[in-house]
């Protein structure tokens, strides 16, 4: 009986956690954006993808090296352009290494929305451990609400790994922040790229360190994992 109950609880948790990414991502969350991406000159326009966060979207691998073109924002651009050959797409990184979400929220209007994002990606959880869950939630929700009011599609990112934490432990700080991000995506009916869940699955089968440039920064292989998950929002019609 106890085993059956655990199975039921696990299934319910998995369904809740996957909701935002599966339902929102696969049920045409970016339909308006992908429709614009398919248009050809002279009917097309520039699509702006803005990546807001910390060192990982900024392209830091082994600090102080910054591998911009191998980081997931630009790998995402490459993936999109392979499919949408007539599209004009800007990838804009407003991320800053070492920053947490309260700092990112303070400059959100002047440094993020000014770029008129069609799609906004938010990735702050690695550094939000210094804030704690409550303060991080407030900052994330402020950015989410501002972006939605502006008319931007928002996709939240759960964190990539830090090998100093046990990625398979539900009690780890990153695990708790990941769940909060999933809950925010569900609450606000926006997109979710669950990087943390993807790397948990990888860690069950192989050494996660092969995806890391240093303890808290993924390498090129790790960035491809994240970029491929992002591309799911753009590739539904082509699978």
GROMACS .gro file of N, CA and C in nm, residues 123-186:
model
  192
  123UNK      N    1   1.670   3.336  -1.661
  123UNK     CA    2   1.755   3.229  -1.605
  123UNK      C    3   1.841   3.288  -1.492
  124UNK      N    4   1.789   3.278  -1.369
  124UNK     CA    5   1.859   3.338  -1.254
  124UNK      C    6   1.880   3.244  -1.136
  125UNK      N    7   1.829   3.123  -1.141
  125UNK     CA    8   1.820   3.042  -1.019
  125UNK      C    9   1.955   3.007  -0.958
  126UNK      N   10   2.058   2.987  -1.039
  126UNK     CA   11   2.189   2.953  -0.982
  126UNK      C   12   2.233   3.058  -0.880
  127UNK      N   13   2.214   3.184  -0.913
  127UNK     CA   14   2.258   3.292  -0.825
  127UNK      C   15   2.153   3.333  -0.722
  128UNK      N   16   2.030   3.290  -0.742
  128UNK     CA   17   1.924   3.326  -0.649
  128UNK      C   18   1.932   3.250  -0.517
  129UNK      N   19   2.022   3.154  -0.509
  129UNK     CA   20   2.040   3.085  -0.382
  129UNK      C   21   2.085   3.183  -0.274
  130UNK      N   22   2.150   3.290  -0.314
  130UNK     CA   23   2.193   3.392  -0.217
  130UNK      C   24   2.077   3.475  -0.166
  131UNK      N   25   1.965   3.475  -0.239
  131UNK     CA   26   1.847   3.551  -0.200
  131UNK      C   27   1.751   3.471  -0.114
  132UNK      N   28   1.742   3.341  -0.143
  132UNK     CA   29   1.637   3.261  -0.083
  132UNK      C   30   1.513   3.259  -0.170
  133UNK      N   31   1.424   3.168  -0.141
  133UNK     CA   32   1.307   3.146  -0.227
  133UNK      C   33   1.211   3.264  -0.229
  134UNK      N   34   1.182   3.321  -0.115
  134UNK     CA   35   1.080   3.426  -0.107
  134UNK      C   36   1.120   3.551  -0.186
  135UNK      N   37   1.243   3.597  -0.164
  135UNK     CA   38   1.287   3.717  -0.235
  135UNK      C   39   1.300   3.691  -0.385
  136UNK      N   40   1.347   3.572  -0.421
  136UNK     CA   41   1.359   3.538  -0.562
  136UNK      C   42   1.221   3.535  -0.629
  137UNK      N   43   1.124   3.479  -0.561
  137UNK     CA   44   0.989   3.471  -0.618
  137UNK      C   45   0.933   3.610  -0.646
  138UNK      N   46   0.953   3.702  -0.554
  138UNK     CA   47   0.904   3.839  -0.574
  138UNK      C   48   0.968   3.902  -0.696
  139UNK      N   49   1.099   3.887  -0.710
  139UNK     CA   50   1.170   3.947  -0.824
  139UNK      C   51   1.127   3.884  -0.956
  140UNK      N   52   1.116   3.751  -0.959
  140UNK     CA   53   1.072   3.682  -1.082
  140UNK      C   54   0.932   3.727  -1.122
  141UNK      N   55   0.842   3.735  -1.024
  141UNK     CA   56   0.704   3.772  -1.058
  141UNK      C   57   0.695   3.916  -1.109
  142UNK      N   58   0.775   4.004  -1.055
  142UNK     CA   59   0.775   4.142  -1.107
  142UNK      C   60   0.814   4.144  -1.254
  143UNK      N   61   0.918   4.068  -1.289
  143UNK     CA   62   0.962   4.065  -1.429
  143UNK      C   63   0.858   3.998  -1.518
  144UNK      N   64   0.800   3.889  -1.470
  144UNK     CA   65   0.698   3.818  -1.548
  144UNK      C   66   0.580   3.910  -1.578
  145UNK      N   67   0.531   3.979  -1.477
  145UNK     CA   68   0.414   4.065  -1.495
  145UNK      C   69   0.443   4.183  -1.587
  146UNK      N   70   0.561   4.241  -1.574
  146UNK     CA   71   0.598   4.351  -1.664
  146UNK      C   72   0.606   4.304  -1.809
  147UNK      N   73   0.667   4.188  -1.829
  147UNK     CA   74   0.683   4.135  -1.964
  147UNK      C   75   0.548   4.100  -2.026
  148UNK      N   76   0.462   4.037  -1.949
  148UNK     CA   77   0.331   4.000  -2.001
  148UNK      C   78   0.248   4.125  -2.034
  149UNK      N   79   0.258   4.226  -1.949
  149UNK     CA   80   0.185   4.351  -1.976
  149UNK      C   81   0.236   4.417  -2.104
  150UNK      N   82   0.363   4.399  -2.133
  150UNK     CA   83   0.422   4.454  -2.255
  150UNK      C   84   0.379   4.377  -2.379
  151UNK      N   85   0.333   4.253  -2.359
  151UNK     CA   86   0.292   4.169  -2.471
  151UNK      C   87   0.395   4.067  -2.511
  152UNK      N   88   0.494   4.046  -2.427
  152UNK     CA   89   0.603   3.953  -2.455
  152UNK      C   90   0.567   3.812  -2.409
  153UNK      N   91   0.606   3.713  -2.488
  153UNK     CA   92   0.597   3.574  -2.445
  153UNK      C   93   0.715   3.546  -2.352
  154UNK      N   94   0.688   3.484  -2.239
  154UNK     CA   95   0.790   3.461  -2.138
  154UNK      C   96   0.815   3.312  -2.121
  155UNK      N   97   0.941   3.274  -2.120
  155UNK     CA   98   0.979   3.135  -2.095
  155UNK      C   99   1.078   3.134  -1.978
  156UNK      N  100   1.040   3.068  -1.871
  156UNK     CA  101   1.124   3.057  -1.753
  156UNK      C  102   1.219   2.939  -1.766
  157UNK      N  103   1.338   2.955  -1.708
  157UNK     CA  104   1.441   2.852  -1.715
  157UNK      C  105   1.472   2.802  -1.574
  158UNK      N  106   1.456   2.673  -1.550
  158UNK     CA  107   1.510   2.619  -1.426
  158UNK      C  108   1.662   2.609  -1.440
  159UNK      N  109   1.736   2.600  -1.329
  159UNK     CA  110   1.882   2.612  -1.337
  159UNK      C  111   1.952   2.495  -1.403
  160UNK      N  112   2.068   2.525  -1.456
  160UNK     CA  113   2.162   2.421  -1.496
  160UNK      C  114   2.238   2.379  -1.370
  161UNK      N  115   2.315   2.271  -1.373
  161UNK     CA  116   2.369   2.215  -1.249
  161UNK      C  117   2.480   2.296  -1.184
  162UNK      N  118   2.497   2.269  -1.057
  162UNK     CA  119   2.616   2.306  -0.981
  162UNK      C  120   2.662   2.175  -0.915
  163UNK      N  121   2.777   2.125  -0.952
  163UNK     CA  122   2.819   1.993  -0.905
  163UNK      C  123   2.851   1.990  -0.756
  164UNK      N  124   2.852   2.108  -0.693
  164UNK     CA  125   2.870   2.111  -0.548
  164UNK      C  126   2.744   2.069  -0.475
  165UNK      N  127   2.633   2.062  -0.547
  165UNK     CA  128   2.507   2.012  -0.491
  165UNK      C  129   2.475   1.876  -0.552
  166UNK      N  130   2.401   1.796  -0.478
  166UNK     CA  131   2.353   1.668  -0.529
  166UNK      C  132   2.230   1.695  -0.615
  167UNK      N  133   2.246   1.684  -0.745
  167UNK     CA  134   2.137   1.717  -0.837
  167UNK      C  135   2.017   1.624  -0.821
  168UNK      N  136   2.037   1.507  -0.765
  168UNK     CA  137   1.927   1.412  -0.750
  168UNK      C  138   1.856   1.425  -0.615
  169UNK      N  139   1.902   1.517  -0.532
  169UNK     CA  140   1.839   1.536  -0.402
  169UNK      C  141   1.726   1.638  -0.410
  170UNK      N  142   1.604   1.602  -0.369
  170UNK     CA  143   1.493   1.698  -0.371
  170UNK      C  144   1.508   1.807  -0.265
  171UNK      N  145   1.603   1.790  -0.174
  171UNK     CA  146   1.624   1.886  -0.067
  171UNK      C  147   1.729   1.992  -0.101
  172UNK      N  148   1.795   1.977  -0.213
  172UNK     CA  149   1.899   2.073  -0.250
  172UNK      C  150   1.837   2.210  -0.280
  173UNK      N  151   1.918   2.314  -0.267
  173UNK     CA  152   1.868   2.449  -0.293
  173UNK      C  153   1.820   2.464  -0.436
  174UNK      N  154   1.897   2.413  -0.531
  174UNK     CA  155   1.858   2.427  -0.671
  174UNK      C  156   1.730   2.351  -0.703
  175UNK      N  157   1.711   2.238  -0.635
  175UNK     CA  158   1.587   2.163  -0.655
  175UNK      C  159   1.467   2.243  -0.607
  176UNK      N  160   1.481   2.310  -0.493
  176UNK     CA  161   1.370   2.390  -0.440
  176UNK      C  162   1.343   2.512  -0.529
  177UNK      N  163   1.449   2.575  -0.577
  177UNK     CA  164   1.429   2.688  -0.669
  177UNK      C  165   1.365   2.641  -0.800
  178UNK      N  166   1.405   2.523  -0.845
  178UNK     CA  167   1.347   2.469  -0.968
  178UNK      C  168   1.197   2.449  -0.954
  179UNK      N  169   1.155   2.395  -0.841
  179UNK     CA  170   1.012   2.373  -0.821
  179UNK      C  171   0.937   2.505  -0.813
  180UNK      N  172   0.997   2.605  -0.752
  180UNK     CA  173   0.932   2.736  -0.747
  180UNK      C  174   0.915   2.794  -0.886
  181UNK      N  175   1.015   2.775  -0.971
  181UNK     CA  176   1.006   2.826  -1.108
  181UNK      C  177   0.898   2.752  -1.186
  182UNK      N  178   0.889   2.621  -1.166
  182UNK     CA  179   0.780   2.545  -1.231
  182UNK      C  180   0.644   2.598  -1.187
  183UNK      N  181   0.632   2.624  -1.057
  183UNK     CA  182   0.505   2.675  -1.005
  183UNK      C  183   0.471   2.812  -1.063
  184UNK      N  184   0.573   2.897  -1.080
  184UNK     CA  185   0.551   3.029  -1.138
  184UNK      C  186   0.505   3.018  -1.283
  185UNK      N  187   0.566   2.927  -1.357
  185UNK     CA  188   0.527   2.908  -1.498
  185UNK      C  189   0.382   2.861  -1.507
  186UNK      N  190   0.345   2.772  -1.418
  186UNK     CA  191   0.206   2.724  -1.419
  186UNK      C  192   0.109   2.834  -1.378
   0.00000   0.00000   0.00000
